Coordinates of N, CA and C and ligand atoms in Angstrom, one line a residue:
X191 N -1.8 11.8 -2.7 CA -1.6 10.3 -3.0 C -0.5 9.8 -2.1
X192 N -0.8 8.7 -1.4 CA 0.2 8.0 -0.6 C 0.9 6.9 -1.5
X193 N 2.2 7.1 -1.7 CA 2.9 6.1 -2.5 C 3.5 5.0 -1.6
X194 N 3.9 4.0 -2.3 CA 4.6 2.8 -1.6 C 5.7 3.3 -0.7
X195 N 5.8 2.8 0.5 CA 6.8 3.2 1.5 C 7.7 2.0 1.7
X196 N 9.0 2.1 1.4 CA 9.9 1.0 1.5 C 10.2 0.6 3.0
X197 N 10.4 1.6 3.8 CA 10.9 1.3 5.2 C 9.7 1.1 6.1
X198 N 9.3 -0.1 6.4 CA 8.1 -0.4 7.2 C 8.6 -0.6 8.7
X199 N 7.6 -1.2 9.5 CA 7.9 -1.4 10.9 C 9.0 -2.4 11.2
X200 N 9.2 -3.4 10.3 CA 10.2 -4.4 10.6 C 11.6 -3.8 10.5
X201 N 11.9 -3.0 9.5 CA 13.3 -2.4 9.4 C 13.4 -1.3 10.5
X202 N 12.4 -0.6 10.7 CA 12.4 0.5 11.7 C 12.7 -0.1 13.1
X203 N 12.2 -1.3 13.4 CA 12.4 -1.9 14.7 C 13.8 -2.3 15.0
X204 N 14.6 -2.6 14.0 CA 16.0 -3.0 14.2 C 17.0 -2.0 13.7
X205 N 16.6 -0.9 13.1 CA 17.5 0.1 12.5 C 18.6 0.6 13.5
X206 N 18.1 1.1 14.7 CA 19.1 1.6 15.6 C 19.9 0.6 16.3
X207 N 19.3 -0.6 16.6 CA 20.1 -1.6 17.3 C 21.0 -2.4 16.4
X208 N 20.6 -2.7 15.2 CA 21.4 -3.6 14.4 C 22.0 -3.0 13.1
X209 N 21.5 -1.9 12.6 CA 22.0 -1.4 11.3 C 22.9 -0.2 11.6
X210 N 22.4 0.8 12.3 CA 23.1 2.1 12.5 C 24.5 1.8 13.2
X211 N 24.6 0.9 14.2 CA 25.9 0.7 14.8 C 27.0 0.3 13.8
X212 N 26.7 -0.3 12.7 CA 27.7 -0.7 11.7 C 28.1 0.5 10.9
X213 N 27.4 1.6 11.0 CA 27.7 2.8 10.2 C 27.8 4.0 11.1
X214 N 28.9 4.2 11.9 CA 29.0 5.3 12.7 C 29.0 6.6 11.9
X215 N 28.3 7.7 12.5 CA 28.1 8.9 11.7 C 29.3 9.8 11.5
X216 N 30.4 9.5 12.2 CA 31.5 10.4 12.3 C 32.0 10.8 10.9
X217 N 32.2 9.9 10.0 CA 32.8 10.2 8.7 C 31.9 11.1 7.9
X218 N 30.6 10.8 8.0 CA 29.6 11.6 7.3 C 29.6 13.0 7.8
X219 N 29.6 13.2 9.1 CA 29.6 14.5 9.7 C 30.9 15.3 9.3
X220 N 32.0 14.6 9.3 CA 33.3 15.3 8.8 C 33.1 15.8 7.4
X221 N 32.5 15.0 6.6 CA 32.3 15.5 5.2 C 31.3 16.6 5.1
X222 N 30.3 16.6 5.9 CA 29.2 17.5 5.8 C 29.5 18.8 6.6
X223 N 30.2 18.7 7.6 CA 30.4 19.9 8.6 C 30.7 21.2 7.9
X224 N 31.6 21.3 6.9 CA 31.9 22.7 6.4 C 30.7 23.3 5.7
X225 N 29.8 22.5 5.2 CA 28.6 23.0 4.5 C 27.4 23.2 5.5
X226 N 27.5 22.7 6.7 CA 26.4 22.8 7.6 C 26.5 23.9 8.7
X227 N 27.7 24.3 8.9 CA 28.0 25.3 10.0 C 27.1 26.5 9.8
X228 N 26.2 26.7 10.8 CA 25.3 27.8 10.8 C 24.2 27.8 9.8
X229 N 24.1 26.7 9.0 CA 23.1 26.7 7.9 C 21.7 26.3 8.3
X230 N 20.8 26.7 7.4 CA 19.4 26.1 7.4 C 19.5 24.9 6.5
X231 N 19.5 23.7 7.1 CA 19.9 22.5 6.3 C 18.7 21.5 6.2
X232 N 18.7 20.7 5.2 CA 17.7 19.7 4.9 C 18.3 18.4 4.8
X233 N 17.8 17.4 5.5 CA 18.2 16.0 5.3 C 17.1 15.2 4.6
X234 N 17.5 14.6 3.5 CA 16.5 13.9 2.6 C 16.6 12.4 3.0
X235 N 15.5 11.9 3.5 CA 15.5 10.5 4.0 C 16.2 10.4 5.4
X236 N 15.7 11.2 6.3 CA 16.3 11.4 7.6 C 16.3 10.1 8.5
X237 N 15.3 9.2 8.3 CA 15.3 8.0 9.0 C 15.1 8.2 10.5
X238 N 15.9 7.5 11.3 CA 15.8 7.6 12.8 C 16.8 8.6 13.3
X239 N 17.4 9.4 12.5 CA 18.3 10.5 13.0 C 19.7 10.2 13.2
X240 N 20.2 9.0 12.7 CA 21.6 8.6 12.9 C 22.5 9.8 12.6
X241 N 22.3 10.5 11.5 CA 23.2 11.6 11.1 C 22.6 12.9 11.5
X242 N 21.2 13.0 11.5 CA 20.6 14.3 11.8 C 20.9 14.8 13.2
X243 N 21.1 13.9 14.2 CA 21.3 14.4 15.6 C 22.7 15.1 15.7
X244 N 23.8 14.4 15.2 CA 25.0 15.2 15.2 C 25.1 16.3 14.2
X245 N 24.4 16.2 13.1 CA 24.3 17.4 12.2 C 23.7 18.6 12.8
X246 N 22.6 18.3 13.6 CA 21.9 19.5 14.2 C 22.8 20.2 15.2
X247 N 23.8 19.6 15.7 CA 24.7 20.2 16.6 C 25.6 21.3 15.9
X248 N 25.6 21.1 14.6 CA 26.5 22.0 13.8 C 25.6 23.0 13.0
X249 N 24.5 22.6 12.5 CA 23.6 23.5 11.7 C 22.8 24.4 12.6
X250 N 22.3 25.5 12.0 CA 21.5 26.4 12.8 C 20.1 25.8 13.0
X251 N 19.6 25.2 11.9 CA 18.3 24.6 11.9 C 18.3 23.4 10.9
X252 N 17.6 22.4 11.2 CA 17.6 21.2 10.3 C 16.2 20.7 10.1
X253 N 15.8 20.5 8.9 CA 14.5 19.9 8.6 C 14.8 18.5 8.0
X254 N 14.2 17.5 8.6 CA 14.4 16.1 8.1 C 13.1 15.6 7.5
X255 N 13.3 15.1 6.2 CA 12.1 14.6 5.5 C 12.3 13.1 5.3
X256 N 11.2 12.4 5.5 CA 11.2 11.0 5.3 C 9.7 10.5 5.0
X257 N 9.5 9.5 4.2 CA 8.2 9.1 3.9 C 7.7 7.9 4.8
X258 N 8.6 7.5 5.7 CA 8.3 6.3 6.6 C 7.8 6.8 7.9
X259 N 6.6 6.5 8.3 CA 6.1 6.8 9.6 C 6.8 6.1 10.7
X260 N 7.1 4.7 10.5 CA 7.8 4.0 11.5 C 9.2 4.5 11.8
X261 N 9.9 4.9 10.7 CA 11.3 5.4 11.0 C 11.2 6.7 11.7
X262 N 10.3 7.6 11.4 CA 10.2 8.9 12.1 C 9.7 8.7 13.5
X263 N 8.9 7.7 13.7 CA 8.4 7.4 15.1 C 9.6 7.0 16.0
X264 N 10.5 6.2 15.4 CA 11.7 5.8 16.2 C 12.5 7.0 16.5
X265 N 12.7 7.9 15.6 CA 13.4 9.1 15.9 C 12.7 9.9 17.0
X266 N 11.4 10.1 16.9 CA 10.7 10.9 17.9 C 10.8 10.3 19.3
X267 N 10.8 8.9 19.3 CA 10.8 8.2 20.6 C 12.1 8.5 21.3
X268 N 13.2 8.7 20.6 CA 14.5 9.0 21.2 C 14.6 10.4 21.7
X269 N 13.8 11.3 21.1 CA 13.9 12.7 21.4 C 14.5 13.5 20.3
X270 N 13.9 14.5 19.8 CA 14.3 15.2 18.6 C 14.9 16.5 19.1
X271 N 16.2 16.9 18.7 CA 16.8 18.1 19.1 C 15.9 19.3 18.8
X272 N 16.0 20.4 19.6 CA 15.1 21.5 19.6 C 15.2 22.2 18.2
X273 N 16.3 22.2 17.5 CA 16.4 22.9 16.2 C 16.1 21.9 15.0
X274 N 15.5 20.8 15.3 CA 15.2 19.9 14.2 C 13.7 19.7 14.1
X275 N 13.2 19.8 12.8 CA 11.8 19.6 12.5 C 11.7 18.4 11.6
X276 N 10.7 17.5 11.9 CA 10.6 16.3 11.0 C 9.3 16.5 10.2
X277 N 9.4 16.2 8.9 CA 8.3 16.3 8.0 C 8.1 15.0 7.3
X278 N 6.9 14.4 7.4 CA 6.7 13.2 6.6 C 6.3 13.5 5.2
X279 N 7.2 13.2 4.3 CA 6.9 13.5 2.9 C 7.8 12.6 2.0
X280 N 7.3 12.5 0.8 CA 8.0 11.6 -0.2 C 8.7 12.4 -1.2
X281 N 10.0 12.2 -1.4 CA 10.8 13.0 -2.2 C 10.5 12.8 -3.7
X282 N 9.7 11.8 -4.0 CA 9.3 11.6 -5.4 C 8.1 12.6 -5.8
X283 N 7.6 13.3 -4.8 CA 6.6 14.4 -5.0 C 7.3 15.7 -4.6
X284 N 6.7 16.8 -5.1 CA 7.2 18.1 -4.6 C 7.3 18.2 -3.1
X285 N 8.3 18.7 -2.5 CA 8.5 18.7 -1.1 C 7.6 19.8 -0.4
X286 N 6.8 19.5 0.6 CA 5.9 20.5 1.2 C 6.6 21.3 2.3
X287 N 7.7 22.1 1.8 CA 8.5 22.8 2.8 C 8.4 24.3 2.5
X288 N 8.5 25.1 3.6 CA 8.5 26.5 3.5 C 9.9 27.0 3.4
X289 N 10.1 28.0 2.5 CA 11.4 28.7 2.4 C 12.5 27.8 1.8
X290 N 13.6 28.4 1.6 CA 14.7 27.6 0.9 C 15.8 27.3 1.9
X291 N 16.6 26.3 1.5 CA 17.7 25.8 2.4 C 19.1 26.2 1.9
X292 N 20.0 26.4 2.8 CA 21.4 26.7 2.5 C 22.2 25.5 2.1
X293 N 21.7 24.3 2.5 CA 22.4 23.1 2.2 C 21.5 21.9 2.4
X294 N 21.7 20.9 1.6 CA 20.9 19.6 1.7 C 21.9 18.5 1.7
X295 N 21.5 17.3 2.3 CA 22.4 16.1 2.3 C 21.5 14.9 2.4
X296 N 22.0 13.8 2.0 CA 21.3 12.5 2.0 C 22.3 11.4 2.2
X297 N 22.1 10.6 3.2 CA 23.1 9.6 3.5 C 22.6 8.2 3.3
X298 N 23.5 7.2 3.2 CA 23.2 5.8 3.1 C 22.3 5.5 1.9
X299 N 22.5 6.3 0.8 CA 21.8 6.0 -0.5 C 20.3 6.2 -0.4
X300 N 19.8 7.0 0.5 CA 18.3 7.2 0.6 C 17.8 7.7 -0.8
X301 N 18.5 8.6 -1.5 CA 17.9 9.2 -2.7 C 17.9 8.1 -3.8
X302 N 18.6 7.0 -3.6 CA 18.6 5.9 -4.7 C 17.3 5.1 -4.6
X303 N 16.4 5.3 -3.6 CA 15.2 4.6 -3.5 C 14.2 5.1 -4.5
X304 N 14.5 4.9 -5.8 CA 13.7 5.3 -6.9 C 13.6 4.1 -7.9
X305 N 12.6 4.2 -8.8 CA 12.3 3.0 -9.7 C 13.0 3.2 -11.1
X306 N 13.5 4.4 -11.3 CA 14.1 4.6 -12.7 C 15.0 5.8 -12.7
X307 N 15.7 6.0 -13.8 CA 16.5 7.2 -13.9 C 15.7 8.5 -13.9
X308 N 14.5 8.4 -14.6 CA 13.6 9.6 -14.7 C 13.1 9.9 -13.3
X309 N 12.8 8.9 -12.5 CA 12.3 9.2 -11.1 C 13.5 9.8 -10.2
X310 N 14.7 9.4 -10.5 CA 15.8 10.0 -9.8 C 15.9 11.4 -10.1
X311 N 15.8 11.8 -11.4 CA 15.8 13.2 -11.9 C 14.7 14.0 -11.2
X312 N 13.5 13.4 -11.1 CA 12.4 14.0 -10.5 C 12.7 14.3 -9.0
X313 N 13.2 13.3 -8.3 CA 13.5 13.4 -6.9 C 14.5 14.5 -6.7
X314 N 15.6 14.5 -7.5 CA 16.7 15.5 -7.3 C 16.1 16.9 -7.6
X315 N 15.2 17.0 -8.6 CA 14.6 18.3 -8.9 C 13.8 18.8 -7.8
X316 N 13.2 17.9 -7.1 CA 12.4 18.4 -5.9 C 13.3 18.9 -4.8
X317 N 14.5 18.3 -4.7 CA 15.4 18.8 -3.7 C 16.0 20.2 -4.2
X318 N 16.3 20.2 -5.5 CA 16.9 21.5 -6.0 C 15.9 22.7 -5.8
X319 N 14.6 22.4 -6.0 CA 13.6 23.4 -5.9 C 13.5 24.1 -4.5
X320 N 14.1 23.4 -3.5 CA 14.0 24.1 -2.2 C 15.4 24.5 -1.7
X321 N 16.3 24.6 -2.6 CA 17.7 25.1 -2.3 C 17.9 26.5 -2.8
X322 N 18.6 27.3 -2.1 CA 19.0 28.6 -2.6 C 20.0 28.4 -3.8
X323 N 20.1 29.4 -4.7 CA 21.0 29.2 -5.8 C 22.4 29.0 -5.3
X324 N 23.1 28.0 -5.9 CA 24.5 27.7 -5.5 C 24.6 26.9 -4.2
X325 N 23.5 26.6 -3.6 CA 23.6 25.8 -2.3 C 24.0 24.3 -2.6
X326 N 24.8 23.7 -1.7 CA 25.3 22.4 -2.0 C 24.2 21.3 -1.6
X327 N 24.3 20.2 -2.4 CA 23.6 19.0 -2.1 C 24.7 17.9 -2.0
X328 N 24.9 17.3 -0.8 CA 25.9 16.2 -0.7 C 25.1 14.9 -0.5
X329 N 25.6 13.9 -1.1 CA 24.8 12.6 -0.9 C 25.7 11.4 -1.1
X330 N 25.3 10.3 -0.4 CA 25.9 9.0 -0.6 C 25.0 8.2 -1.6
X331 N 25.7 7.6 -2.5 CA 24.9 6.8 -3.5 C 25.6 5.4 -3.6
X332 N 24.7 4.4 -3.8 CA 25.2 3.0 -3.8 C 26.4 2.9 -4.8
X333 N 27.5 2.4 -4.4 CA 28.7 2.2 -5.2 C 28.6 0.9 -6.0
X334 N 28.6 1.0 -7.4 CA 28.6 -0.2 -8.2 C 29.7 -1.1 -7.9
X335 N 30.9 -0.5 -7.5 CA 32.1 -1.3 -7.3 C 31.9 -2.3 -6.1
X336 N 31.0 -1.8 -5.1 CA 30.7 -2.6 -4.0 C 29.6 -3.6 -4.2
X337 N 28.6 -3.2 -5.0 CA 27.3 -4.0 -5.1 C 27.3 -5.0 -6.2
X338 N 28.1 -4.7 -7.3 CA 28.0 -5.7 -8.4 C 28.6 -7.0 -8.0
X339 N 29.8 -7.0 -7.2 CA 30.3 -8.3 -6.7 C 29.3 -9.0 -5.8
X340 N 28.5 -8.3 -5.1 CA 27.5 -8.9 -4.2 C 26.4 -9.5 -5.0
X341 N 26.1 -8.9 -6.1 CA 25.0 -9.5 -7.0 C 25.5 -10.8 -7.5
X342 N 26.8 -10.9 -7.8 CA 27.4 -12.1 -8.3 C 27.3 -13.2 -7.3
X343 N 27.6 -12.9 -6.0 CA 27.5 -13.8 -4.9 C 26.1 -14.3 -4.7
X344 N 25.1 -13.4 -4.8 CA 23.7 -13.8 -4.7 C 23.3 -13.6 -3.2
X345 N 24.0 -14.4 -2.3 CA 23.6 -14.4 -0.9 C 24.8 -14.4 0.0
X346 N 24.8 -13.6 1.0 CA 26.0 -13.5 1.9 C 25.4 -13.5 3.3
X347 N 26.1 -14.3 4.2 CA 25.7 -14.3 5.6 C 26.9 -13.8 6.4
X348 N 26.7 -12.8 7.3 CA 27.8 -12.2 8.0 C 27.4 -12.1 9.5
X349 N 28.4 -12.1 10.4 CA 28.0 -11.8 11.8 C 27.4 -10.4 11.9
X350 N 26.3 -10.3 12.6 CA 25.7 -8.9 12.8 C 26.7 -8.1 13.6
X351 N 27.2 -6.9 13.0 CA 28.2 -6.1 13.8 C 27.6 -5.6 15.1
X352 N 28.5 -5.6 16.1 CA 28.1 -5.1 17.4 C 26.9 -5.8 18.1
X353 N 26.7 -7.0 17.7 CA 25.5 -7.8 18.2 C 25.8 -9.2 17.9
X354 N 25.1 -10.1 18.7 CA 25.2 -11.5 18.4 C 24.4 -11.9 17.2
X355 N 24.5 -13.1 16.7 CA 23.7 -13.6 15.6 C 24.3 -13.2 14.3
X356 N 23.5 -13.4 13.2 CA 24.0 -13.2 11.9 C 22.9 -12.5 11.0
X357 N 23.4 -11.8 10.0 CA 22.5 -11.2 9.0 C 22.8 -11.8 7.6
X358 N 21.7 -12.2 6.9 CA 21.9 -12.7 5.6 C 21.3 -11.8 4.6
X359 N 22.1 -11.4 3.6 CA 21.7 -10.5 2.5 C 21.5 -11.2 1.2
X360 N 20.4 -11.2 0.6 CA 20.2 -11.8 -0.7 C 19.9 -10.7 -1.7
X361 N 20.8 -10.6 -2.7 CA 20.9 -9.4 -3.5 C 20.6 -9.8 -5.0
X362 N 19.7 -9.2 -5.6 CA 19.4 -9.4 -7.1 C 19.4 -8.1 -7.8
X363 N 19.7 -8.2 -9.1 CA 19.7 -7.0 -9.9 C 18.8 -7.3 -11.2
X364 N 17.8 -6.5 -11.5 CA 17.0 -6.8 -12.6 C 17.5 -6.0 -13.9
X365 N 16.8 -6.2 -15.0 CA 17.1 -5.6 -16.3 C 17.0 -4.1 -16.3
X366 N 16.2 -3.6 -15.3 CA 16.1 -2.1 -15.2 C 17.0 -1.5 -14.2
X367 N 18.1 -2.3 -13.8 CA 19.1 -1.8 -12.9 C 18.5 -1.5 -11.5
X368 N 17.4 -2.3 -11.2 CA 16.9 -2.1 -9.8 C 17.5 -3.3 -9.0
X369 N 18.2 -2.8 -7.9 CA 18.8 -3.8 -7.0 C 17.9 -4.0 -5.8
X370 N 17.6 -5.3 -5.6 CA 16.8 -5.6 -4.4 C 17.6 -6.3 -3.4
X371 N 17.7 -5.8 -2.2 CA 18.4 -6.4 -1.2 C 17.5 -6.9 -0.1
X372 N 17.4 -8.2 0.1 CA 16.5 -8.8 1.1 C 17.4 -9.1 2.3
X373 N 17.1 -8.6 3.5 CA 17.9 -8.8 4.7 C 17.1 -9.6 5.7
X374 N 17.8 -10.6 6.2 CA 17.2 -11.5 7.3 C 18.1 -11.4 8.5
X375 N 17.6 -10.9 9.6 CA 18.5 -10.8 10.8 C 18.1 -11.8 11.8
X376 N 19.0 -12.7 12.1 CA 18.8 -13.8 13.1 C 19.6 -13.4 14.3
X377 N 19.0 -12.9 15.3 CA 19.7 -12.5 16.6 C 18.9 -13.0 17.8
X378 N 18.8 -14.4 17.8 CA 18.1 -15.0 19.0 C 18.7 -14.5 20.3
X379 N 17.9 -14.3 21.3 CA 16.5 -14.8 21.4 C 15.5 -13.8 20.8
X380 N 15.9 -12.7 20.1 CA 15.0 -11.8 19.5 C 14.3 -12.6 18.3
X381 N 13.1 -12.2 17.9 CA 12.5 -12.8 16.8 C 13.3 -12.5 15.5
X382 N 13.3 -13.4 14.5 CA 13.9 -13.1 13.2 C 13.2 -11.9 12.6
X383 N 14.0 -11.0 12.0 CA 13.4 -9.9 11.3 C 13.8 -9.9 9.8
X384 N 12.8 -9.7 8.9 CA 13.2 -9.7 7.5 C 12.6 -8.5 6.8
X385 N 13.4 -7.9 5.9 CA 12.8 -6.7 5.1 C 13.6 -6.6 3.8
X386 N 13.1 -5.8 2.9 CA 13.7 -5.7 1.6 C 13.8 -4.2 1.3
X387 N 14.9 -3.8 0.6 CA 15.1 -2.5 0.0 C 15.3 -2.6 -1.5
X388 N 14.8 -1.6 -2.2 CA 15.0 -1.7 -3.7 C 15.5 -0.3 -4.1
X389 N 16.6 -0.3 -4.8 CA 17.3 1.0 -5.2 C 17.7 0.9 -6.6
X390 N 18.0 2.0 -7.2 CA 18.5 2.1 -8.6 C 20.0 2.1 -8.5
X391 N 20.6 1.0 -9.1 CA 22.1 0.9 -9.1 C 22.6 1.3 -10.5
X392 N 23.2 2.5 -10.6 CA 23.7 3.0 -11.8 C 25.1 3.5 -11.6
X393 N 25.9 3.6 -12.8 CA 27.2 4.0 -12.7 C 27.3 5.5 -12.4
X394 N 28.5 5.9 -12.0 CA 28.8 7.4 -11.7 C 28.3 8.3 -12.8
X395 N 28.7 7.9 -14.1 CA 28.4 8.8 -15.2 C 26.9 9.0 -15.3
X396 N 26.1 8.0 -15.0 CA 24.7 8.1 -15.1 C 24.1 8.9 -13.9
X397 N 24.7 8.7 -12.8 CA 24.2 9.6 -11.6 C 24.5 11.0 -12.0
X398 N 25.6 11.3 -12.5 CA 26.0 12.7 -12.8 C 25.1 13.2 -13.9
X399 N 24.7 12.4 -14.9 CA 23.8 12.8 -15.9 C 22.4 13.2 -15.3
X400 N 22.0 12.4 -14.4 CA 20.7 12.7 -13.7 C 20.8 14.0 -12.9
X401 N 21.9 14.2 -12.3 CA 22.1 15.5 -11.6 C 22.1 16.7 -12.5
X402 N 22.7 16.6 -13.7 CA 22.7 17.7 -14.6 C 21.3 17.9 -15.1
X403 N 20.6 16.8 -15.4 CA 19.2 17.0 -15.9 C 18.3 17.6 -14.8
X404 N 18.7 17.5 -13.5 CA 17.9 18.1 -12.5 C 18.3 19.5 -12.1
X405 N 19.3 20.0 -12.8 CA 19.8 21.3 -12.6 C 20.9 21.5 -11.6
X406 N 21.6 20.4 -11.3 CA 22.8 20.5 -10.4 C 24.1 20.6 -11.2
X407 N 25.1 21.2 -10.6 CA 26.4 21.2 -11.1 C 27.2 20.3 -10.2
X408 N 27.9 19.3 -10.8 CA 28.7 18.3 -10.1 C 30.0 18.9 -9.7
X409 N 30.4 19.0 -8.4 CA 31.6 19.7 -8.0 C 32.7 18.7 -7.6
X410 N 32.3 17.6 -6.9 CA 33.3 16.7 -6.4 C 32.7 15.3 -6.3
X411 N 33.6 14.3 -6.4 CA 33.2 12.9 -6.3 C 34.2 12.2 -5.5
X412 N 33.8 11.4 -4.5 CA 34.7 10.6 -3.7 C 34.2 9.1 -3.8
X413 N 35.0 8.3 -4.5 CA 34.6 6.9 -4.6 C 34.7 6.1 -3.3
X414 N 33.8 5.1 -3.2 CA 33.8 4.3 -2.0 C 35.2 3.7 -1.8
X415 N 35.7 3.7 -0.6 CA 37.0 3.1 -0.3 C 36.9 1.8 0.4
X416 N 37.8 0.9 0.0 CA 37.8 -0.5 0.6 C 36.4 -1.1 0.5
X417 N 35.9 -1.5 1.6 CA 34.6 -2.2 1.7 C 33.4 -1.3 1.8
X418 N 33.7 0.0 1.7 CA 32.5 0.9 2.0 C 31.5 0.8 0.8
X419 N 30.2 0.9 1.2 CA 29.2 0.6 0.2 C 28.7 1.9 -0.6
X420 N 29.2 3.1 -0.2 CA 28.6 4.2 -0.9 C 29.7 5.2 -1.5
X421 N 29.4 5.7 -2.7 CA 30.2 6.9 -3.2 C 29.6 8.2 -2.6
X422 N 30.4 9.2 -2.6 CA 29.9 10.5 -2.2 C 29.9 11.5 -3.3
X423 N 28.9 12.3 -3.4 CA 28.9 13.4 -4.5 C 28.7 14.7 -3.7
X424 N 29.4 15.7 -4.2 CA 29.1 17.1 -3.8 C 28.6 17.9 -5.1
X425 N 27.4 18.4 -5.0 CA 26.8 19.1 -6.2 C 26.3 20.4 -5.7
X426 N 26.0 21.3 -6.7 CA 25.4 22.6 -6.3 C 24.2 22.9 -7.2
X427 N 23.2 23.6 -6.5 CA 22.1 24.1 -7.3 C 22.6 25.0 -8.4
X428 N 22.4 24.6 -9.6 CA 22.9 25.5 -10.7 C 21.8 26.4 -11.2
X429 N 20.6 26.4 -10.5 CA 19.5 27.3 -11.0 C 19.4 28.5 -10.2
X430 N 18.3 29.2 -10.4 CA 18.1 30.5 -9.7 C 17.2 30.3 -8.5
Ligands
SAM6 C1 19.0 3.6 4.6 S1 17.9 4.7 5.4 C2 18.9 6.0 5.8 C3 18.4 6.8 7.0 C4 19.4 7.9 7.5 N1 19.6 8.9 6.5 C5 20.7 7.3 7.9 O1 21.7 7.6 7.3 O2 20.7 6.5 8.9 C6 16.9 5.4 4.0 C7 15.8 6.3 4.4 O3 15.3 6.9 3.3 C8 13.9 7.0 3.4 N2 13.2 7.0 2.1 C9 13.2 6.0 1.2 N3 12.4 6.4 0.1 C10 11.9 7.6 0.4 C11 11.1 8.6 -0.3 N4 10.6 8.2 -1.5 N5 10.8 9.7 0.3 C12 11.3 10.1 1.5 N6 12.1 9.2 2.2 C13 12.4 8.0 1.7 C14 13.5 5.7 4.2 O4 12.3 5.7 4.8 C15 14.7 5.6 5.2 O5 14.4 6.2 6.4

């Protein structure tokens, strides 16, 4: 069954030029490095390889999973490191991967692209199923401290970082805690690009509850600092 894919051609076309430059991968790599050195690693929601490329320089082997054909195509067009394999798959379904991984990670809230707490537990369980016992899963999750004020504002227009023009974010939160962020990028003379993302915005205690339900042990939490949009979690496969 092919399920709905959030990241289509519009967002893929501007991801590396307009979105990735605002989020340099250095901080994520510093956080991930101790867990990736020499490891067989998995990235969940690998996208265009913003983090996977520097991560692959540290890991022995890296498998990147994503359900978006356009995002994976952008990554392939740039050239994929020799120790990286890309798999088009949806983490809401069992992952079609051979063997187990020493470590997994997921950046920029990819794992929050779910429709409910139960679906988050299902997605996390699929990741846990392919990890060796005790292996770490590190991930960034949307910080409520950053996003709830944006919901109050409704719409924000900011200069597009490292580029001319502006980006307008229109953010809503529904009764099921689904945050929809509509982005409109105006960077003339390029055509205007619009796309939407929908993620589950829940508090830390609820994320940790979903992790426990999926069989993870929560080891460490780093709250988003300043204007950063994501919290970090370090968890471990608590199963066999
Ligand atoms: C914000 S991007 C992050 C990409 C990359 N990890 C980075 O840090 O630049 C989120 C990624 O998660 C992927 N994604 C969203 N839902 C997914 C799902 N159900 N299964 C697999 N990948 C998914 C999207 O296609 C997209 O590439």
